[in-house]
């Protein structure tokens, strides 16, 4: 948590002025009991109306000055806290963007969201309260004790006993509640995860009538969170009654001892009133301090969770830039080469890919087919280095992606169209420029024509200026897929990866798309992941995957003769051909 405070450096002035003005406010507040004492012992005792009015005006003045100091302190504290939170959130977002898929798989998207929002908001609140109260409350507590000594040493000893007792209660509750609030945040992560899963899969849940089961699962996780919050609340709730008992006991002791001293003429009435006021100030400030500590406890727990993300390093080490001579040698090497590659995901019990070995020459079209979970996507994810191979080598342009390919340079020449079509809120033009920031309208329209998307874009109101909602929800599945393909084609590609990205297209559009891919500018190497054999028939080489193993490699005609699995897939999709063959 404390490492995060470096983001307050830009707000040093605010971080100093906020507690300083709070200390000034506290100073004026400590003077009020003395003014009250003088008003009682001098003004009221002597029935001096002018002196009473003067003391009343002085108290009003002290109150107004204290109010102005408080407002000023609040301004600086809020400015520092919000600025700190904004910078922290920005740096956390930047760091998360630098992490690899492996870290996302391990942490989970919902946890990232919780730490970016709820946790940082809690830290912001903690910083705000610390700047305003962390020095003010102890200052008033010890200041009140010192002022009590100036009034009477014997009575002030009650303060000496009371303050350590209060400190034991306050810090004891703080130490007990920190681990509890950490568990609360972890339980909150689970609730957020479950909520996200349910919202994303709401259609599937309803289709399979799983509403009741999902509600029970949510109630279970939410109940666990509720239980932890109740336990943490009970621990922290002990603080206020205990502090009130101790302070009120101390006030009773002051009244008893002070009353006795007044009766024998040692004290004046104003002295007892001032001592009671100081003890009341201590009670008020300790209640504030108790609430502050509870908030700070939550903030520290959240800060530790945020710091844990910062301490997480990208599992994909960057390589050095290559020389021009090395770059020239690459042009003579295969575009992509897998050398006995095995991939095991983190915390997985067994590999997802086993001994994958093939070569893709420049300009070739490589098809990858297989059942669900056979490892098709895992293969293509190794090319742009979304994951690192556990064993073996993945080479692009003749060089191992781990050693000689800086990620930015490597991925700049690769276009990836994932299984799920993801579009962002904005116009069609905005989405197309994700592939190339300075893309012209002519380049965009060319990409749209190649992706078979130009026809429906022309019919949209505004054309390229048609507004797409978040996730492309105002488009059909096929339209979203064609736009994501076009977005990749806007780039000047050397390698194009289509990861089952035409599954929502009809056969005619799919055929037209495959034909246009043969005429891509620059003649890139194309990888097509599909479950349709019709989409891969014209590929130069087809890889057949089964349970992470490559069980077949060759052209469509070769595989029909040599690979049972490929033949079964093809005949299941084209049964009339199976009848003819038999």
XYZ file of C-alpha atoms in Angstrom:
582
model
C 0.000 0.000 0.000
C 2.673 2.494 0.996
C 4.422 2.127 -2.367
C 1.339 3.670 -3.976
C 1.914 6.953 -2.142
C 4.518 7.894 -4.764
C 1.568 8.984 -6.919
C 0.950 11.772 -4.369
C 4.237 13.457 -5.310
C 2.484 15.647 -7.840
C 0.256 16.957 -5.042
C 2.855 17.732 -2.389
C 1.575 21.276 -1.867
C -2.008 20.096 -1.334
C -0.845 17.246 0.891
C 0.969 19.729 3.159
C -1.596 22.540 3.154
C -4.596 20.298 3.896
C -3.349 18.996 7.281
C -1.787 22.392 8.043
C -5.134 24.189 7.800
C -6.742 21.385 9.795
C -4.147 21.945 12.521
C -5.001 25.668 12.509
C -8.672 24.805 12.872
C -7.823 22.463 15.757
C -5.785 25.193 17.441
C -8.721 27.597 17.426
C -10.979 24.810 18.681
C -8.648 24.156 21.643
C -8.860 27.818 22.640
C -12.646 27.788 23.010
C -12.749 25.996 26.442
C -10.273 28.565 27.786
C -12.523 31.373 26.534
C -15.487 29.566 28.129
C -13.571 29.287 31.427
C -12.790 32.989 31.449
C -16.377 33.871 30.602
C -17.684 31.761 33.524
C -15.045 32.644 36.109
C -14.782 36.342 35.245
C -17.839 37.472 33.327
C -20.626 35.419 34.913
C -19.049 35.355 38.393
C -18.699 39.172 38.386
C -21.899 39.731 36.366
C -19.864 41.649 33.817
C -22.187 41.762 30.776
C -19.657 43.563 28.590
C -17.009 40.928 29.259
C -19.528 38.142 28.524
C -20.454 39.744 25.185
C -16.794 40.212 24.325
C -16.051 36.539 25.067
C -19.103 35.473 23.030
C -17.903 37.512 20.061
C -14.425 36.044 20.465
C -15.877 32.507 20.346
C -17.867 33.386 17.208
C -14.701 34.775 15.634
C -12.738 31.658 16.529
C -15.542 29.543 15.059
C -15.597 31.515 11.782
C -11.823 31.360 11.397
C -11.903 27.633 12.164
C -14.685 27.151 9.601
C -12.661 28.962 6.925
C -9.620 26.825 7.735
C -11.765 23.679 7.566
C -13.184 24.573 4.137
C -9.705 25.358 2.830
C -8.331 22.084 4.190
C -11.222 20.176 2.613
C -10.494 21.771 -0.757
C -6.817 20.837 -0.731
C -7.507 17.333 0.613
C -10.146 16.645 -2.051
C -7.867 17.987 -4.790
C -4.978 15.779 -3.649
C -7.132 12.661 -3.162
C -8.953 12.875 -6.500
C -5.749 13.685 -8.375
C -3.958 10.813 -6.652
C -6.780 8.385 -7.496
C -6.886 9.537 -11.132
C -3.131 9.061 -11.546
C -3.215 5.718 -9.749
C -6.094 4.476 -11.906
C -4.313 5.643 -15.051
C -1.064 3.885 -14.090
C -2.909 0.720 -13.086
C -4.761 0.670 -16.406
C -1.476 1.176 -18.274
C 0.139 -1.641 -16.301
C -2.799 -3.988 -16.912
C -2.508 -3.282 -20.642
C 1.122 -4.413 -20.489
C 0.262 -7.819 -18.991
C 0.026 -10.941 -21.118
C -2.910 -13.293 -21.556
C -1.347 -15.573 -18.950
C -1.751 -12.972 -16.195
C -5.335 -12.249 -17.264
C -6.126 -15.960 -17.110
C -4.670 -16.164 -13.613
C -6.271 -13.055 -12.103
C -9.568 -12.827 -13.940
C -11.288 -9.894 -15.606
C -13.728 -9.287 -12.738
C -10.866 -8.914 -10.256
C -9.202 -6.379 -12.531
C -12.442 -4.394 -12.753
C -12.941 -4.463 -8.963
C -9.429 -3.209 -8.324
C -9.726 -0.498 -10.976
C -13.000 0.826 -9.553
C -14.087 -0.172 -6.039
C -10.597 -0.609 -4.570
C -9.219 2.673 -5.912
C -12.357 4.544 -4.807
C -11.803 3.164 -1.299
C -8.146 4.257 -1.404
C -9.215 7.739 -2.541
C -11.596 8.047 0.417
C -8.850 6.875 2.762
C -6.349 9.431 1.457
C -8.918 12.222 1.741
C -9.719 11.408 5.374
C -6.061 10.913 6.320
C -5.124 14.360 4.998
C -7.964 15.937 6.973
C -8.056 13.961 10.212
C -4.892 11.926 10.674
C -2.996 14.841 12.252
C -5.984 16.840 13.475
C -7.460 14.184 15.754
C -4.205 13.244 17.559
C -3.352 16.950 17.767
C -6.616 17.712 19.564
C -6.318 14.621 21.798
C -2.820 15.475 23.009
C -3.473 19.205 22.800
C -6.472 18.809 25.091
C -4.302 16.861 27.536
C -1.636 19.576 27.504
C -4.241 22.297 27.971
C -5.638 20.281 30.886
C -2.197 20.328 32.506
C -2.144 24.111 32.213
C -5.422 24.189 34.166
C -4.632 21.591 36.858
C -1.976 18.890 37.041
C -3.913 16.507 39.310
C -7.025 16.531 37.138
C -4.905 16.179 33.995
C -3.652 12.811 35.280
C -7.107 11.480 34.412
C -6.281 12.341 30.771
C -2.940 10.511 31.065
C -4.772 7.317 32.069
C -7.664 7.708 29.625
C -5.719 8.307 26.397
C -3.585 5.088 26.539
C -6.724 3.038 27.270
C -8.412 4.571 24.257
C -5.341 3.936 22.099
C -5.338 0.239 23.060
C -9.005 -0.070 22.037
C -8.606 1.830 18.771
C -5.459 0.109 17.540
C -6.624 -3.305 18.770
C -9.780 -3.044 16.690
C -7.733 -1.840 13.702
C -5.364 -4.831 13.843
C -8.300 -7.241 14.134
C -10.271 -5.702 11.259
C -7.562 -5.414 8.573
C -7.548 -9.153 7.629
C -11.347 -9.236 7.795
C -11.725 -6.425 5.281
C -9.202 -8.143 3.025
C -11.460 -11.208 3.011
C -14.467 -8.969 2.331
C -12.812 -7.614 -0.819
C -11.944 -11.141 -1.979
C -15.564 -12.215 -1.477
C -16.659 -9.129 -3.405
C -14.463 -10.296 -6.307
C -16.355 -13.588 -6.395
C -19.730 -11.819 -6.424
C -18.590 -9.516 -9.250
C -17.272 -12.514 -11.208
C -20.530 -14.407 -10.835
C -22.570 -11.340 -11.774
C -20.452 -10.783 -14.872
C -20.824 -14.419 -15.947
C -24.591 -14.264 -15.496
C -24.997 -11.009 -17.407
C -22.788 -12.175 -20.284
C -24.525 -15.550 -20.488
C -28.072 -14.458 -19.693
C -29.468 -15.817 -22.975
C -27.887 -19.234 -22.477
C -29.081 -19.350 -18.871
C -32.654 -18.675 -19.952
C -32.435 -21.070 -22.892
C -31.527 -23.931 -20.542
C -33.888 -22.788 -17.751
C -30.995 -22.336 -15.339
C -32.321 -19.160 -13.694
C -33.153 -20.851 -10.398
C -29.801 -22.648 -10.159
C -27.886 -19.447 -10.927
C -29.940 -17.528 -8.376
C -29.043 -20.099 -5.719
C -25.369 -19.865 -6.647
C -25.513 -16.080 -6.437
C -27.330 -16.222 -3.099
C -24.592 -18.530 -1.804
C -21.739 -16.181 -2.782
C -23.659 -13.081 -1.759
C -24.490 -14.715 1.576
C -20.798 -15.442 2.157
C -19.988 -11.793 1.429
C -22.803 -10.662 3.720
C -21.511 -12.906 6.538
C -17.968 -11.537 6.236
C -19.237 -7.956 6.206
C -21.327 -8.625 9.325
C -18.332 -10.147 11.132
C -16.104 -7.203 10.149
C -18.875 -4.778 11.124
C -19.255 -6.403 14.540
C -15.544 -6.091 15.232
C -15.408 -2.426 14.243
C -18.735 -1.685 15.986
C -17.095 -2.511 19.329
C -14.921 0.576 19.012
C -17.493 3.336 19.494
C -19.213 1.955 22.646
C -15.883 1.122 24.285
C -14.470 4.587 23.623
C -17.692 6.199 24.868
C -17.581 4.143 28.084
C -13.950 5.074 28.740
C -14.418 8.768 27.974
C -17.667 9.105 29.889
C -16.022 7.358 32.829
C -13.232 9.908 32.621
C -15.777 12.774 32.534
C -17.494 11.320 35.592
C -14.102 11.202 37.353
C -13.424 14.832 36.414
C -16.832 15.946 37.698
C -16.386 14.028 40.945
C -12.828 15.178 41.579
C -13.403 18.687 40.217
C -16.646 19.122 42.143
C -14.855 18.194 45.348
C -12.126 20.733 44.618
C -14.695 23.452 43.849
C -16.473 22.790 47.151
C -13.265 23.296 49.124
C -12.359 26.362 47.065
C -9.328 24.986 45.235
C -10.954 25.163 41.779
C -13.209 27.632 40.125
C -16.310 26.428 38.307
C -14.905 27.436 34.917
C -11.940 25.120 35.354
C -14.195 22.072 35.717
C -16.262 23.179 32.704
C -13.071 23.587 30.637
C -11.786 20.141 31.689
C -15.125 18.532 30.781
C -15.061 20.337 27.417
C -11.559 19.077 26.718
C -12.590 15.522 27.569
C -15.655 15.894 25.320
C -13.381 17.106 22.535
C -11.253 14.018 23.040
C -14.364 11.811 22.805
C -15.494 13.525 19.602
C -12.076 13.291 18.018
C -11.582 9.678 19.004
C -14.906 8.767 17.421
C -13.681 10.506 14.260
C -10.329 8.775 14.615
C -12.079 5.422 15.046
C -14.076 5.947 11.837
C -10.899 7.152 10.152
C -9.050 4.004 11.181
C -11.881 1.803 9.886
C -11.753 3.620 6.549
C -7.955 3.529 6.461
C -8.067 -0.186 7.278
C -10.264 -0.769 4.232
C -8.047 1.517 2.141
C -4.885 -0.354 3.186
C -6.493 -3.699 2.336
C -7.558 -2.338 -1.056
C -4.157 -0.715 -1.568
C -2.398 -4.026 -0.978
C -4.639 -5.640 -3.597
C -3.851 -2.884 -6.105
C -0.129 -3.102 -5.315
C -0.279 -6.849 -5.958
C -1.313 -6.056 -9.551
C 1.554 -3.578 -9.934
C 4.018 -6.195 -8.686
C 2.788 -8.670 -11.275
C 5.179 -8.729 -14.218
C 4.510 -9.577 -17.819
C 5.377 -13.230 -18.337
C 6.470 -12.471 -21.912
C 9.962 -10.998 -21.752
C 10.720 -8.390 -24.416
C 13.618 -9.055 -26.769
C 16.141 -6.624 -28.208
C 15.675 -4.943 -31.573
C 17.267 -6.700 -34.500
C 19.741 -5.239 -36.947
C 18.971 -4.433 -40.574
C 21.167 -7.313 -41.800
C 19.184 -9.781 -39.687
C 15.937 -8.322 -41.034
C 17.165 -8.904 -44.606
C 17.950 -12.552 -43.824
C 14.430 -13.045 -42.546
C 12.912 -12.361 -45.954
C 14.375 -15.666 -47.163
C 12.968 -17.651 -44.207
C 9.519 -19.237 -43.877
C 6.806 -16.896 -42.653
C 5.886 -19.129 -39.699
C 7.466 -22.294 -38.419
C 6.515 -24.498 -35.452
C 9.253 -26.808 -34.207
C 7.880 -29.532 -31.935
C 5.819 -27.062 -29.912
C 4.083 -28.037 -26.677
C 1.881 -25.604 -24.748
C 0.693 -25.939 -21.154
C -1.493 -23.172 -19.756
C -0.728 -21.892 -16.286
C -2.141 -24.101 -13.506
C -3.321 -26.614 -16.123
C -2.943 -30.267 -15.260
C -1.830 -31.305 -18.737
C -0.664 -29.710 -22.007
C -3.150 -28.201 -24.441
C -0.848 -28.774 -27.422
C 1.538 -31.678 -28.026
C 4.507 -31.678 -30.399
C 3.076 -29.372 -33.107
C 5.439 -29.222 -36.079
C 4.765 -27.496 -39.440
C 6.046 -24.782 -41.756
C 4.044 -22.008 -43.455
C 5.753 -20.381 -46.430
C 5.178 -16.797 -47.469
C 1.896 -16.254 -49.272
C 0.500 -19.659 -48.334
C -2.950 -20.216 -46.872
C -2.923 -22.568 -43.887
C -6.187 -24.045 -42.666
C -6.687 -25.420 -39.150
C -9.650 -27.639 -38.371
C -10.779 -29.826 -35.504
C -13.458 -30.292 -32.907
C -14.218 -27.928 -30.039
C -11.325 -27.886 -27.565
C -8.923 -29.559 -29.971
C -6.368 -26.706 -29.695
C -6.989 -24.738 -32.902
C -7.014 -21.316 -31.217
C -4.061 -22.273 -29.020
C -1.979 -22.842 -32.153
C -2.656 -19.438 -33.709
C -2.303 -17.627 -30.345
C 1.355 -18.658 -30.290
C 2.124 -16.818 -33.550
C 1.603 -13.219 -32.274
C 2.990 -14.450 -28.935
C -0.153 -14.093 -26.876
C 1.284 -17.096 -25.047
C 4.762 -18.608 -24.981
C 5.369 -22.210 -25.961
C 6.261 -24.429 -23.003
C 8.515 -26.564 -25.174
C 9.806 -26.193 -28.705
C 10.090 -23.055 -30.816
C 7.723 -20.772 -32.713
C 9.547 -18.900 -35.457
C 8.323 -15.922 -37.451
C 10.555 -14.854 -40.337
C 13.069 -17.465 -39.226
C 13.570 -16.125 -35.686
C 12.230 -17.417 -32.393
C 9.462 -15.072 -31.215
C 10.830 -15.282 -27.660
C 14.312 -14.101 -28.590
C 14.478 -11.788 -31.544
C 11.019 -10.298 -32.017
C 10.042 -7.249 -29.949
C 6.314 -7.628 -29.362
C 5.380 -4.309 -30.940
C 7.297 -5.095 -34.140
C 6.062 -8.670 -34.226
C 2.398 -7.808 -33.801
C 2.581 -4.820 -36.168
C 2.817 -7.172 -39.125
C 0.163 -9.613 -37.916
C -3.567 -9.113 -38.225
C -5.711 -11.178 -35.862
C -9.476 -11.568 -36.133
C -10.587 -13.406 -32.955
C -13.450 -15.854 -32.553
C -15.657 -13.274 -30.867
C -16.241 -10.197 -33.008
C -15.463 -7.169 -30.825
C -16.437 -3.687 -31.998
C -16.149 -0.490 -29.999
C -18.588 2.376 -29.538
C -18.039 4.951 -32.265
C -18.402 5.215 -35.999
C -17.456 2.556 -38.537
C -14.536 4.781 -39.543
C -13.310 4.911 -35.922
C -13.355 1.127 -35.698
C -11.544 0.700 -39.007
C -8.777 3.069 -37.897
C -7.880 0.726 -35.050
C -5.879 -1.199 -37.630
C -4.213 1.907 -39.015
C -4.639 5.294 -37.352
C -4.052 7.358 -40.507
C -6.072 5.148 -42.821
C -7.764 7.038 -45.657
C -11.379 6.495 -46.685
C -10.140 4.812 -49.856
C -8.091 2.289 -47.827
C -11.069 1.652 -45.540
C -13.455 1.052 -48.445
C -10.929 -1.304 -50.071
C -10.729 -3.321 -46.852
C -14.530 -3.353 -46.586
C -14.845 -4.656 -50.143
C -12.307 -7.420 -49.479
C -14.209 -8.403 -46.319
C -17.560 -8.393 -48.189
C -18.788 -5.593 -45.904
C -18.967 -2.675 -48.335
C -22.488 -3.516 -49.508
C -24.216 -3.229 -46.136
C -22.035 -0.292 -44.999
C -23.142 1.719 -48.043
C -26.768 1.139 -47.028
C -26.209 2.361 -43.476
C -27.202 5.954 -42.705
C -24.021 8.000 -42.891
C -21.923 5.217 -44.417
C -18.570 5.245 -42.638
C -20.038 7.699 -40.108
C -22.718 5.221 -38.992
C -22.612 5.009 -35.185
C -21.902 1.574 -33.724
C -23.035 0.881 -30.171
C -20.781 -0.788 -27.603
C -20.010 -4.325 -28.741
C -21.737 -3.714 -32.087
C -25.149 -4.635 -30.712
C -26.934 -2.691 -33.450
C -25.404 -4.995 -36.092
C -26.031 -8.637 -36.929
C -23.475 -11.321 -36.110
C -22.369 -11.619 -39.725
C -21.993 -7.858 -40.106
C -19.865 -7.682 -36.950
C -17.602 -10.456 -38.224
C -17.114 -8.824 -41.604
C -16.248 -5.481 -40.009
C -13.667 -7.086 -37.709
C -12.095 -8.791 -40.739
C -12.046 -5.459 -42.589
C -10.451 -3.771 -39.570
C -7.566 -6.256 -39.743
C -7.213 -5.840 -43.516
C -6.733 -2.074 -43.216
C -3.234 -2.815 -41.916
C -0.365 -3.688 -44.224
C -0.222 -7.339 -43.232
C 2.419 -10.019 -43.575
C 0.399 -12.586 -41.622
C -3.402 -12.708 -41.311
C -5.060 -14.943 -38.725
C -8.790 -15.613 -39.033
C -9.778 -17.527 -35.896
C -13.165 -19.003 -36.814
C -14.157 -15.449 -37.703
C -16.560 -16.358 -40.530
C -18.780 -18.747 -38.578
C -21.787 -16.398 -38.777
C -21.513 -15.937 -42.554
C -23.652 -17.832 -45.039
C -21.908 -20.127 -47.501
C -22.131 -17.671 -50.392
C -20.589 -14.796 -48.435
C -17.976 -17.151 -46.997
C -17.035 -18.305 -50.488
C -16.784 -14.695 -51.733
C -14.608 -13.831 -48.739
C -12.265 -16.765 -49.392
C -11.956 -15.716 -53.020
C -11.069 -12.144 -52.059
C -8.429 -13.377 -49.593
C -6.523 -14.803 -52.554
C -6.043 -11.284 -53.900
C -4.926 -9.479 -50.749
C -2.300 -6.760 -51.343
C 1.182 -7.845 -50.304
C 0.320 -11.546 -50.626
C 0.306 -12.248 -46.865
C 0.424 -15.653 -45.227
C -3.128 -16.486 -44.117
C -4.175 -18.794 -41.284
C -7.845 -19.789 -41.337
C -9.277 -21.553 -38.288
C -12.640 -23.065 -39.123
C -14.961 -25.968 -38.429
C -16.174 -25.926 -42.042
C -14.197 -28.006 -44.508
C -15.691 -25.872 -47.298
C -13.815 -22.846 -45.911
C -10.486 -24.704 -46.127
C -10.722 -26.646 -49.387
C -8.592 -24.165 -51.307
C -5.931 -23.899 -48.562
C -2.354 -24.841 -49.460
C -2.102 -26.907 -46.308
C -4.664 -27.993 -43.699
C -3.742 -28.974 -40.137
C -6.162 -31.357 -38.421
C -6.255 -31.061 -34.619
C -7.575 -33.596 -32.113
C -7.150 -33.241 -28.315
C -4.098 -31.019 -28.741
C -2.383 -33.351 -31.238
C -1.872 -32.627 -34.925
C -3.329 -35.805 -36.449
C -3.264 -34.748 -40.078
C -1.486 -32.368 -42.467
C -1.992 -31.881 -46.176
C -4.360 -30.547 -48.823
C -8.096 -31.187 -48.840
C -7.812 -34.093 -51.301
C -4.858 -35.634 -49.450
C -6.613 -35.524 -46.098
C -9.790 -37.088 -47.468
C -7.675 -40.101 -48.340
C -5.255 -40.203 -45.399
C -6.996 -38.681 -42.322
C -10.023 -40.433 -40.806
C -10.937 -37.494 -38.559
C -10.909 -34.980 -41.424
C -12.924 -37.342 -43.567
C -15.530 -37.763 -40.791
C -15.836 -33.979 -40.374
C -16.230 -33.434 -44.114
C -18.781 -36.223 -44.620
C -20.776 -34.996 -41.607
C -21.102 -31.627 -43.353
C -21.556 -33.034 -46.852
C -23.309 -36.408 -46.335
C -24.095 -36.805 -50.022
C -20.355 -37.007 -50.791
C -19.985 -39.684 -48.118
C -22.680 -41.717 -49.821
C -20.935 -41.397 -53.174
C -17.597 -42.441 -51.715
C -19.097 -45.444 -49.988
